[in-house]
Coordinates of C-alpha atoms in Angstrom, one line a residue:
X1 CA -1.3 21.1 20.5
X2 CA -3.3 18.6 21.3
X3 CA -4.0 16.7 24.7
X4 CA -2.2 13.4 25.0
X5 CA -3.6 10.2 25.9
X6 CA -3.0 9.1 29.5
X7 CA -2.6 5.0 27.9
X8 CA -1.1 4.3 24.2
X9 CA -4.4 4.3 22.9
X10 CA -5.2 5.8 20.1
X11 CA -8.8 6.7 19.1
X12 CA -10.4 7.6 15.7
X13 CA -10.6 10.9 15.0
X14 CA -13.7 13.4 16.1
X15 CA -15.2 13.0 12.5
X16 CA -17.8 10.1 12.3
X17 CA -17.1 6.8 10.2
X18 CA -18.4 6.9 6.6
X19 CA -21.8 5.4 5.3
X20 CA -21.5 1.8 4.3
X21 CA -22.3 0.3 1.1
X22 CA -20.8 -1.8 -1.9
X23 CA -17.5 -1.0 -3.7
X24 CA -19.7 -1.2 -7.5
X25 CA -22.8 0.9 -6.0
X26 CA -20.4 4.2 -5.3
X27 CA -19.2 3.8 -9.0
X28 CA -22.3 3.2 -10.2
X29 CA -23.8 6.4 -8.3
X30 CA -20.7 8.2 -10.1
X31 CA -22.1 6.9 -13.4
X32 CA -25.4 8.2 -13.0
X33 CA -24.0 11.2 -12.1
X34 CA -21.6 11.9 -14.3
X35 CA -22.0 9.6 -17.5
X36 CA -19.9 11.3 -19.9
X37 CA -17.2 12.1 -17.8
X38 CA -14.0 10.3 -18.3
X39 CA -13.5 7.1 -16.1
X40 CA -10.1 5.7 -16.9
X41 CA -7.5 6.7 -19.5
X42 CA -4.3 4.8 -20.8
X43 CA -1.8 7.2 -21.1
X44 CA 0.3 5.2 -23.7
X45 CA -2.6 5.1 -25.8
X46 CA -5.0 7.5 -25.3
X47 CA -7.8 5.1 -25.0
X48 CA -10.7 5.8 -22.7
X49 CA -13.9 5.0 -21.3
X50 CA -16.8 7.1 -19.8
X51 CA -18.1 6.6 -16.2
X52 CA -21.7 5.5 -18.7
X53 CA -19.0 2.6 -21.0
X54 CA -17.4 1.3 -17.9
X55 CA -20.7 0.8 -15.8
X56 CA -22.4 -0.7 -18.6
X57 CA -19.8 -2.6 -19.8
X58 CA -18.9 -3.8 -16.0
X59 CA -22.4 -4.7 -16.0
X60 CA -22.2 -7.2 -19.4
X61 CA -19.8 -8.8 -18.0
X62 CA -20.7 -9.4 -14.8
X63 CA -24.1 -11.4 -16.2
X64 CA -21.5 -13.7 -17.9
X65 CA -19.8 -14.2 -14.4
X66 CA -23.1 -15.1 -12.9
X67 CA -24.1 -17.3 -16.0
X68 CA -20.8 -18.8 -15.3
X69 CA -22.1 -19.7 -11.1
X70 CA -20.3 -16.5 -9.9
X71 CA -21.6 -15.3 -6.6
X72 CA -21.1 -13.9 -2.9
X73 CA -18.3 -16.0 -1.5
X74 CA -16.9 -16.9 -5.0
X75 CA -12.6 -15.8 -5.4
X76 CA -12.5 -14.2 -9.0
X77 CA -8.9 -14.1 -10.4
X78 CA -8.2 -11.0 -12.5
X79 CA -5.0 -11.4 -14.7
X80 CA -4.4 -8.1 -17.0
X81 CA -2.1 -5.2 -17.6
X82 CA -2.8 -2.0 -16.6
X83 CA -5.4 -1.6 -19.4
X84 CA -8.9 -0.9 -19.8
X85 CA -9.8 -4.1 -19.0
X86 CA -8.5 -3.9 -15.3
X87 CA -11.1 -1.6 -14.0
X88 CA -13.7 -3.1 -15.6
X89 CA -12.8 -6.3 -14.6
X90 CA -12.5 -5.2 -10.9
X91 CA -16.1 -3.3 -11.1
X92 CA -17.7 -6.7 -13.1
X93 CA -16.5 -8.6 -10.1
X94 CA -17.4 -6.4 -7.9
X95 CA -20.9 -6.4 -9.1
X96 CA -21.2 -10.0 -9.7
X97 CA -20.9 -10.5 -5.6
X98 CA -17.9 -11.5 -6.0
X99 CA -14.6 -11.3 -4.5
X100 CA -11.8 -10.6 -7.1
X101 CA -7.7 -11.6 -6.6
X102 CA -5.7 -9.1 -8.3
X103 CA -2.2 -11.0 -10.1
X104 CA 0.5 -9.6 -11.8
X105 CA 2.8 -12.1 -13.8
X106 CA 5.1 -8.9 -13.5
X107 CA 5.9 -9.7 -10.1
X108 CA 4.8 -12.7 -10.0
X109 CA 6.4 -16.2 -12.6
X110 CA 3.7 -18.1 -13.8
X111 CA 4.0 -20.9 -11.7
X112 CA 3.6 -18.3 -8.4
X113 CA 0.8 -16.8 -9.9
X114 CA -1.6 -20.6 -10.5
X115 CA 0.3 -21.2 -7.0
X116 CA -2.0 -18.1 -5.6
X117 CA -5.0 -18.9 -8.0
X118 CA -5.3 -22.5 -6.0
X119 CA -4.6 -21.3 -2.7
X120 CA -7.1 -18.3 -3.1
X121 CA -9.8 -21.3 -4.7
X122 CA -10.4 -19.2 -7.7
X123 CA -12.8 -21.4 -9.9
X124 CA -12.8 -18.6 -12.1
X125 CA -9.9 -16.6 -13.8
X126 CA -10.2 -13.0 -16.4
X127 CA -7.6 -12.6 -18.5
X128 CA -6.7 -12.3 -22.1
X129 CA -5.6 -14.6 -24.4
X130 CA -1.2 -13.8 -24.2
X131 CA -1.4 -13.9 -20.6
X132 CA -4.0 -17.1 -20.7
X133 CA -1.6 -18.9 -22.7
X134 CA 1.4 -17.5 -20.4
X135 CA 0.0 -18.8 -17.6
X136 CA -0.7 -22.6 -19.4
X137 CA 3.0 -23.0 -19.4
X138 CA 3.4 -23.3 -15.9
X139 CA 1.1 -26.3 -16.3
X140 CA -0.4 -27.0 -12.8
X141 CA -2.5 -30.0 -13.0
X142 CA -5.1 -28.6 -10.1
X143 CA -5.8 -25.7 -12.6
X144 CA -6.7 -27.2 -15.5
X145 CA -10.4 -27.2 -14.8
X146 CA -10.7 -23.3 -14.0
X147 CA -13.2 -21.4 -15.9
X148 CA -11.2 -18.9 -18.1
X149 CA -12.7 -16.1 -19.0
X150 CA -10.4 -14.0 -22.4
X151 CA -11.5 -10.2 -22.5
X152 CA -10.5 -9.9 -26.3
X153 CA -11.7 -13.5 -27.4
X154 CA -14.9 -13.2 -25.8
X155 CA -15.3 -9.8 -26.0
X156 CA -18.6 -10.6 -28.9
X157 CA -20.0 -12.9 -26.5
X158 CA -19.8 -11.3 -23.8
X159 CA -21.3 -7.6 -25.3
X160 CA -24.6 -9.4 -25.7
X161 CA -25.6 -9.7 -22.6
X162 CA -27.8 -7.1 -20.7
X163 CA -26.2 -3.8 -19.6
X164 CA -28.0 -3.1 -16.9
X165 CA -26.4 -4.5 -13.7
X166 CA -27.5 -8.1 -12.4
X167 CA -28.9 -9.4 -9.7
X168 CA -26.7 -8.9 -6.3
X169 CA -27.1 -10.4 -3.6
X170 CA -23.8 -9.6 -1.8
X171 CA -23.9 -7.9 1.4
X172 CA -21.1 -5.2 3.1
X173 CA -20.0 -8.4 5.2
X174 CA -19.0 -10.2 1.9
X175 CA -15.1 -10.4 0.5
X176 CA -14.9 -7.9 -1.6
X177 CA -11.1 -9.5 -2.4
X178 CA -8.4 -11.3 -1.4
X179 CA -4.1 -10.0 -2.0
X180 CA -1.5 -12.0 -1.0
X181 CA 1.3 -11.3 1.0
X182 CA 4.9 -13.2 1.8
X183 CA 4.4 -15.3 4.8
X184 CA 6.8 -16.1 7.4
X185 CA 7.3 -19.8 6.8
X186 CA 7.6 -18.8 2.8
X187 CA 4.1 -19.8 1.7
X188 CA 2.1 -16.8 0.4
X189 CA -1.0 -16.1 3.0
X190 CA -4.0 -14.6 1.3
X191 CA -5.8 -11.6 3.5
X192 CA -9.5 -11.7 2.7
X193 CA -10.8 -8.7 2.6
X194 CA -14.8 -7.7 3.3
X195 CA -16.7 -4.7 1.8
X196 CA -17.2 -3.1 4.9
X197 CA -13.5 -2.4 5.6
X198 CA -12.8 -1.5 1.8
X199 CA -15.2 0.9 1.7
X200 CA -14.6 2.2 4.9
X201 CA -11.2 3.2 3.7
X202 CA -12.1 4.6 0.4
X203 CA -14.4 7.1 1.2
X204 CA -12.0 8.3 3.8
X205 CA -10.0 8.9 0.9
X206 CA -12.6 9.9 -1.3
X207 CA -12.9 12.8 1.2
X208 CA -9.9 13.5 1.9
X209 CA -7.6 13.1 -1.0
X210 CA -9.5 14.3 -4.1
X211 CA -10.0 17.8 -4.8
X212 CA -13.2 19.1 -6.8
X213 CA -12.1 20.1 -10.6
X214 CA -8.9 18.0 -10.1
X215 CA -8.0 15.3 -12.3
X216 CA -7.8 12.0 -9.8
X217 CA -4.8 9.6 -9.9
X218 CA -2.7 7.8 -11.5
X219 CA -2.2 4.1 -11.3
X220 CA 1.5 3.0 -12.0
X221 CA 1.9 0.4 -9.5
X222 CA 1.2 -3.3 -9.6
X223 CA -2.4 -4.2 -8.9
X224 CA -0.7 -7.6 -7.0
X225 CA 0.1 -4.9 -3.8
X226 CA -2.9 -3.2 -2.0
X227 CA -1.2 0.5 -2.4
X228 CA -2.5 0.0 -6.2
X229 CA -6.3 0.2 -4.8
X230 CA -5.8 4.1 -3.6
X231 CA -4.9 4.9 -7.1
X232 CA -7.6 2.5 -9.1
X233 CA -10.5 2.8 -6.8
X234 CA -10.7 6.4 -5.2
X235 CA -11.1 8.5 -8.4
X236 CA -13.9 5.8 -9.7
X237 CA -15.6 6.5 -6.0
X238 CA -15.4 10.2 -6.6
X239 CA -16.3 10.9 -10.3
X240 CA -12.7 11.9 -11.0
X241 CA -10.4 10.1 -13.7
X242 CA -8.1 7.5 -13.3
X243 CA -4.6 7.5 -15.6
X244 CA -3.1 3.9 -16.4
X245 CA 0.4 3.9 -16.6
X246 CA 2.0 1.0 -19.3
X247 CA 3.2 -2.0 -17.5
X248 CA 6.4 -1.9 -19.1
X249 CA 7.1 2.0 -17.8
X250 CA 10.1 2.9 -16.0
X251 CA 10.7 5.8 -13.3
X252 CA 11.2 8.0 -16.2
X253 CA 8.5 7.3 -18.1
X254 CA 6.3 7.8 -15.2
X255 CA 7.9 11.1 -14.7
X256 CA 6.7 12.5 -18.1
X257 CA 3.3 10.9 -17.5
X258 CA 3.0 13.0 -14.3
X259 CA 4.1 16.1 -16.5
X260 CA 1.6 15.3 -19.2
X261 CA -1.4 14.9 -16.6
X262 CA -0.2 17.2 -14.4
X263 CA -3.0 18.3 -11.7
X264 CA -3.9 15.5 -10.2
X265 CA -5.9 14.9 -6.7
X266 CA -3.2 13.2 -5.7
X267 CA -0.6 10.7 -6.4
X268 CA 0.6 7.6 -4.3
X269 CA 3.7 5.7 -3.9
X270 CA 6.4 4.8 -1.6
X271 CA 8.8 7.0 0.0
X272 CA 11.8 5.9 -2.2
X273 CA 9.8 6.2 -5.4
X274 CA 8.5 9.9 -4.9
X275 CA 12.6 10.6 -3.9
X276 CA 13.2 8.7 -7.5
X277 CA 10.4 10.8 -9.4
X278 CA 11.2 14.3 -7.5
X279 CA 14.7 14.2 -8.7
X280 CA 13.4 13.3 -12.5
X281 CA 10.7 15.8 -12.0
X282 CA 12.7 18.7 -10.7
X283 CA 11.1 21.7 -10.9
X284 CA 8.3 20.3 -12.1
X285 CA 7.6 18.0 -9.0
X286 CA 5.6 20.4 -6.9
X287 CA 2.6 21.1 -9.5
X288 CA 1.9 17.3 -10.7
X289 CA -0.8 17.2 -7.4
X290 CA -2.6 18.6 -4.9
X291 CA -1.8 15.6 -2.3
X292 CA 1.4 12.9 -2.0
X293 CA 0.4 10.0 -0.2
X294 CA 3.1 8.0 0.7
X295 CA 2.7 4.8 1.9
X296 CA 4.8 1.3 2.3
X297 CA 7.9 1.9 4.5
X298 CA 9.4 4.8 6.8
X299 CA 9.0 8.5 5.6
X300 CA 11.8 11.0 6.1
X301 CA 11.1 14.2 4.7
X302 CA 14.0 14.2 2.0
X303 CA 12.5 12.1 0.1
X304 CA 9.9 14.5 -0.5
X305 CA 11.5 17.3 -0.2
X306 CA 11.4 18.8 -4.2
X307 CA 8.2 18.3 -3.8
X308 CA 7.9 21.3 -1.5
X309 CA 10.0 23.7 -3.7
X310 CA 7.1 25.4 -5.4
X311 CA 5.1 28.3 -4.3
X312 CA 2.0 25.8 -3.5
X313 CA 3.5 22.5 -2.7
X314 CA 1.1 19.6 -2.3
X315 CA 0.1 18.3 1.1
X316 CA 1.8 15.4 2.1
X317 CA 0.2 12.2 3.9
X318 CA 1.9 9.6 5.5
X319 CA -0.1 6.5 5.5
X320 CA 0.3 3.6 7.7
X321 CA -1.9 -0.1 7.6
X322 CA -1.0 -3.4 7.3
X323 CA -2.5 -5.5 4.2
X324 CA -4.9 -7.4 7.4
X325 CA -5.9 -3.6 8.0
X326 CA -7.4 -3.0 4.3
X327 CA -4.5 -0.9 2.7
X328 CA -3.9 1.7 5.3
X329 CA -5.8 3.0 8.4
X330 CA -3.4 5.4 10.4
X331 CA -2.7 9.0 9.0
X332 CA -0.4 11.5 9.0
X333 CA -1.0 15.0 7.8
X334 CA 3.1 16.1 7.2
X335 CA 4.5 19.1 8.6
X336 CA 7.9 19.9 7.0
X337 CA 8.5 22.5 9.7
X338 CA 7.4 20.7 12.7
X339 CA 8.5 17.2 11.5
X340 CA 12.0 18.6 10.4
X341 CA 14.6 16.7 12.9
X342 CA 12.3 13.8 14.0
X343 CA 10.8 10.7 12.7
X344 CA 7.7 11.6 11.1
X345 CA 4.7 10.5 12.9
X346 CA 2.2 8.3 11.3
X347 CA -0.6 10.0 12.7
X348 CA -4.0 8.8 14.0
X349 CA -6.5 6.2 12.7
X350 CA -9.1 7.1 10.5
X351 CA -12.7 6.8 11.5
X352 CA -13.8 3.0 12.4
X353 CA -10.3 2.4 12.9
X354 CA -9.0 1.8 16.6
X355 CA -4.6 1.4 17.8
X356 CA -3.2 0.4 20.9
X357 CA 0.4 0.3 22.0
X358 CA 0.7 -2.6 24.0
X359 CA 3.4 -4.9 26.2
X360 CA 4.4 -8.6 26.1
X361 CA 1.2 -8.9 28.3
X362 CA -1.1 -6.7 25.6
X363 CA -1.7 -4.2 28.5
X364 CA -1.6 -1.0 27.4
X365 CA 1.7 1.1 27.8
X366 CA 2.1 5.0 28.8
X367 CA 2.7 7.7 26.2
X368 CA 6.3 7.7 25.0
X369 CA 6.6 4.1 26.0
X370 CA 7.8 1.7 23.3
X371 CA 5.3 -1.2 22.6
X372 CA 3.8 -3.3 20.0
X373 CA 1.1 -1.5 17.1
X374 CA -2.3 -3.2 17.5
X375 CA -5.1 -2.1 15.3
X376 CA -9.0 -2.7 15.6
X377 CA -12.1 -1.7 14.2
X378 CA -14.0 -2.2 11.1
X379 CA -10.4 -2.3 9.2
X380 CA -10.0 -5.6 10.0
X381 CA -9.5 -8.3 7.4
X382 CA -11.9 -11.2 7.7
X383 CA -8.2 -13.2 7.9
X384 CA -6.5 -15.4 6.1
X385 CA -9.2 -17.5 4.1
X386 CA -8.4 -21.6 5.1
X387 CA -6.0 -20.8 7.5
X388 CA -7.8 -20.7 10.7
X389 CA -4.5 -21.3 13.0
X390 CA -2.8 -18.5 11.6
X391 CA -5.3 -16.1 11.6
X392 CA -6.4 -16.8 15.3
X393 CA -2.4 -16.1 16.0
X394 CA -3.1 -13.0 14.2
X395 CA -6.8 -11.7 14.7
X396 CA -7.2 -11.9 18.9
X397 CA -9.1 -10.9 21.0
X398 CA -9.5 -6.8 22.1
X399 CA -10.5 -6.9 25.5
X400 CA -11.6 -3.4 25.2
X401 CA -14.2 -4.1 22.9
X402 CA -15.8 -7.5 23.8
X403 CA -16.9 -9.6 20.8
X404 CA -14.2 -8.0 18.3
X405 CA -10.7 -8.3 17.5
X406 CA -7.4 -6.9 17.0
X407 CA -4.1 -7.4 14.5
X408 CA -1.1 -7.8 15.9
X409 CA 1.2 -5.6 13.4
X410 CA 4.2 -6.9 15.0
X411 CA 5.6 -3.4 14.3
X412 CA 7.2 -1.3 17.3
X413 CA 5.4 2.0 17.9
X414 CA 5.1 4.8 20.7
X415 CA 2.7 7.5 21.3
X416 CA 4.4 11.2 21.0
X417 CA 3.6 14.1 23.3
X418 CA 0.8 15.2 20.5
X419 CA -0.9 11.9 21.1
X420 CA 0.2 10.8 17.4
X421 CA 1.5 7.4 16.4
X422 CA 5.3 6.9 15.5
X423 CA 6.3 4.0 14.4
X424 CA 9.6 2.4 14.8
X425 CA 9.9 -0.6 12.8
X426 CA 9.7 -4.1 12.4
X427 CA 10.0 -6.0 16.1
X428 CA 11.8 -8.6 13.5
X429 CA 14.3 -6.1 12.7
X430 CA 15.8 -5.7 15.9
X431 CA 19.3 -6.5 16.0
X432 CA 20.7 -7.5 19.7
X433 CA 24.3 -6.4 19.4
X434 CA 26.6 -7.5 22.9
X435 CA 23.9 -7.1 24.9
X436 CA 21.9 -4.1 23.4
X437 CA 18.7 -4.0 21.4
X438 CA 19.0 -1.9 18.7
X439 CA 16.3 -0.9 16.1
X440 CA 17.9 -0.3 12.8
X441 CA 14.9 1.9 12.1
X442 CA 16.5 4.6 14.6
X443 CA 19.9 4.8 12.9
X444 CA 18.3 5.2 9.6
X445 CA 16.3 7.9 10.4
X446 CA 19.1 10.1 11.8
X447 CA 21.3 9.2 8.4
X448 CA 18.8 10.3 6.5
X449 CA 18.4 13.6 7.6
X450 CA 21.8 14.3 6.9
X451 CA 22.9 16.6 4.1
X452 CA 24.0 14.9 0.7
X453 CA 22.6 11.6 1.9
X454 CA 19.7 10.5 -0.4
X455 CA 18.8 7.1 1.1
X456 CA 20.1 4.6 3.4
X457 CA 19.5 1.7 5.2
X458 CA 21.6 -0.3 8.4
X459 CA 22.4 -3.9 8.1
X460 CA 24.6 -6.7 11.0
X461 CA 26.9 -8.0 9.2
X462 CA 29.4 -10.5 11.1
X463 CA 33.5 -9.7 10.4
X464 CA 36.3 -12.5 10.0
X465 CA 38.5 -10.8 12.6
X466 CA 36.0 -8.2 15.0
X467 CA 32.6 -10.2 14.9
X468 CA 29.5 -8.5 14.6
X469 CA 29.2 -4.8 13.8
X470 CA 26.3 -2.4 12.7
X471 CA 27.1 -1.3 8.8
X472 CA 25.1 1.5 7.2
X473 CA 24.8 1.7 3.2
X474 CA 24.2 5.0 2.1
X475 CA 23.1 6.5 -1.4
X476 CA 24.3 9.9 -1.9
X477 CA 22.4 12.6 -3.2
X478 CA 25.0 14.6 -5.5
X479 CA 27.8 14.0 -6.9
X480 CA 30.1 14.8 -3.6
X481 CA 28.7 13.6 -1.0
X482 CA 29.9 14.0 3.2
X483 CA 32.9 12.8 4.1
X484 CA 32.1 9.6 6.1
X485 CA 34.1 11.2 9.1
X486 CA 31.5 13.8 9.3
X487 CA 28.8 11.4 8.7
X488 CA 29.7 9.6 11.6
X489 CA 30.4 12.9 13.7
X490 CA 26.6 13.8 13.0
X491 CA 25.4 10.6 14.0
X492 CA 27.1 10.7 17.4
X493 CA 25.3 13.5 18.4
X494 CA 22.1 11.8 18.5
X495 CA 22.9 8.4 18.8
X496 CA 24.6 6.7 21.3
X497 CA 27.8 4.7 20.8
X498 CA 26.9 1.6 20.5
X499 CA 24.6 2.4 17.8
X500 CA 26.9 4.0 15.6
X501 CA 27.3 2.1 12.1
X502 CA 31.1 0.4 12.6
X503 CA 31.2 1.3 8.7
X504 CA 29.1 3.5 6.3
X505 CA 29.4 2.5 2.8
X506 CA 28.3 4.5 -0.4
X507 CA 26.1 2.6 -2.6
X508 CA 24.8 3.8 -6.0
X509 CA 21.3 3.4 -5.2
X510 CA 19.4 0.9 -2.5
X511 CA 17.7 -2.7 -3.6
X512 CA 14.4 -2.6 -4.0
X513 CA 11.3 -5.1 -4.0
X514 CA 8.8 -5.4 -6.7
X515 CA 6.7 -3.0 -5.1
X516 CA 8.9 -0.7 -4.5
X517 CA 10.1 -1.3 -0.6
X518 CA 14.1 -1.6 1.0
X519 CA 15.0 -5.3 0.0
X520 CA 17.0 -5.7 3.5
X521 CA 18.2 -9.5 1.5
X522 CA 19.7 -7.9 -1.3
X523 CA 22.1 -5.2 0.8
X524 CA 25.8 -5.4 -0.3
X525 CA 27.5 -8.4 1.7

């Protein structure tokens, strides 16, 4: 065991923080390297490209970028399905010095997705020609004199210019891009992202998550959320493959591409999507990869659990970061054994990643002590592009390191006795029922450890005749589930009475967001 902090802070770990560099300069070491290995593979196809195609092709088409005034500083829209074309586009950006915005008209209507193009000041767009003219519909005058760039119309143009890269001038303190996420007063807040901190996390990665001889990761979520980049960028940074799933696949379909690929590095996704593939994959779940990394929401261990059934499970990791933190920067390695029957830590930052649990006055709180997550370090995004107001309310001040900053998460978070991180939800969340604070979080956590329940999730909800009460929606894991009577007898030997659920209610399965998180809005009324 190790020695618990005396304060909530959290340090790096021992290991040193990872050489710098460019996101396209790793690749393109890979492609020197390695120059007939295979780079990226559509499953539904079968079409590939070597780590020699997709530099030199990356490299084409990032001389048309700078012929068309791309540069450091310049936001790239890329616009494609999970095709050939994405990585490449990424890389060409990438090596352009320029910063690319990842959309998805999959998650996104057309009119959202030139919303995010003008907000992110994108004079530039890559697409194709179907989703070009998809995006012309929406018919925002303040796009109409972008710069688009169609892959397959182009594609002859473009093949003539020099394949060996251009000119670069970007530096690790450059965006290397920019993803939205929701904001609180509904407008869309882009996080811009530097080098520095992307690479910083991948190579962590790189090094931790791929396994020599393995076959890398598959990419089956949308490119619109930052828990794509694991999947599309740490293979290319290690020499190891990347598998593009169709856009149109389901959860089934991405079950048999996990059986057809099978012995991967690793695969990432969210909690309730490996509990939604494990029960597809059944006994096939424990050989698809040497590493889960789960990521997105709250980890309890049965939605993992067929994936430790075989004789050499994978290694689970539970990642934690906000978007502002460059996809994930606290780490969990998972213990079934020792994280059986409590919430499952999310670990300790990786190196050149700082966390402190502080109070209402950002002063830092003792171990076990509950307190808002605050992150520093070379994580950090830049902020939030032309929104200096809200990224000073973000991004303030850390006292303990003058000159730098530090991200209010705004998520609830104590230190454990093995000086680990555990978080405990959204401060937003909180629900103040006559006269108690309660953390829905807490309730869920106990629910879900309960035999025959597969998911769940606790919601207020306000009655005609008894007012406000606590109800828990529960998704059961085979066809007879507990008796809610004994449901509520096992909660009420670890929770206290005024947190038990006034009503638990089966559910066929829980609402989910377009990337694959509890949609608390769509609950049952």
């Amino acid at each position: 065991m190790q020695t618990a902090p005396t304060t909530a802070d959290v340090t790096a770990p021992r290991r040193p923080t990872p050489s710098g560099g460019l996101l396209h300069e790793h690749i393109a070491a890979q492609a020197a390297r390695r120059p007939d290995a295979v780079a990226v593979v559509e499953s539904g196809s079968g079409a590939a490209l070597s780590y020699a195609q997709l530099d030199s092709q990356a490299n084409q088409l990032a001389h048309h970028l700078r012929h068309l005034g791309v540069g450091p500083g310049t936001m790239v829209g890329v616009l494609l399905r999970r095709s050939l074309e994405l990585p490449l586009a990424v890389l060409a950006v990438a090596k352009s010095g320029a910063a690319f915005v990842p959309l998805d008209v999959a998650v996104s209507p057309p009119d959202r997705v030139a919303g995010l193009l003008e907000d992110a000041g994108c004079p530039v767009l890559i697409t194709d020609t179907s989703l070009a003219d998809t995006l012309s519909r929406a018919g925002r005058p303040e796009n109409r004199g972008r710069k688009v760039v169609r892959l397959d119309a182009e594609a002859g143009q473009i093949a003539r210019w020099p394949s060996v890269p251009p000119d670069c001038p970007a530096t690790e303190d450059d965006l290397a891009y920019v993803i939205h996420t929701s904001g609180s007063t509904g407008r869309p807040k882009g996080v811009h992202v530097q080098h520095r901190s992307l690479v910083n996390y991948l190579l962590w990665c790189r090094d931790t998550y791929l396994v020599p001889g393995a076959g890398g990761a598959p990419l089956f979520t949308s490119v619109a959320f930052d828990l794509a980049l694991t999947g599309l960028l740490v293979p290319l940074l290690g020499g190891q493959r990347v598998v593009l799933a169709p856009d149109d696949a389901d959860v089934a379909e991405i079950a048999d591409l996990l059986r057809q690929y099978r012995g991967f590095s690793f695969v990432k996704a969210t909690p309730t999507y490996f509990e939604l593939l494990g029960a597809l994959l059944g006994a096939d779940a424990p050989d698809v990869a040497r590493h889960l990394v789960v990521g997105g929401e709250r980890l309890s261990l049965t939605a993992v659990e067929r994936w430790y059934a075989g004789a050499e499970p994978p290694v689970v990791f539970n990642e934690y970061g906000p978007t502002e933190g460059t996809v994930a920067n606290v780490v969990h390695r998972v213990d079934p054994v020792r994280d059986a029957g409590r919430p499952v830590p999310i670990g300790r930052p990786i190196p050149g990643t700082r966390a402190y649990v502080l109070d209402g006055s950002r002063h830092p709180v003792s171990p076990g002590t509950v307190g808002e997550l605050y992150l520093g370090g070379v994580c950090l995004a830049r902020g939030y592009g032309a929104r200096p107001g809200l990224t000073a309310l973000r991004f303030v001040p850390d006292p303990r390191a003058p000159g730098e900053r530090m991200y209010r998460t705004g998520d609830l978070a104590r230190v454990d006795d093995d000086g680990e991180l555990v978080c405990l939800g959204r401060a937003d969340h909180q629900i103040a029922l006559r006269g108690y604070r309660i953390e829905p979080e807490e309730i869920e956590a106990v629910l879900a450890e309960q035999d025959g329940v597969a998911g769940c999730a606790v919601s207020l909800r306000i009655r005609e005749r008894s007012g406000p009460c606590l109800v828990a929606f529960a998704v059961p894991s085979s066809e007879q589930p507990p008796s809610v009577p004994c449901l509520r007898s096992a909660l009420a030997r670890r929770l206290p009475p005024y947190m038990l659920p006034s009503e638990i209610r089966w559910i066929d399965e829980l609402p989910l967001t377009a990337n694959g998180k509890l949609d608390r809005a769509a609950l049952p009324d």
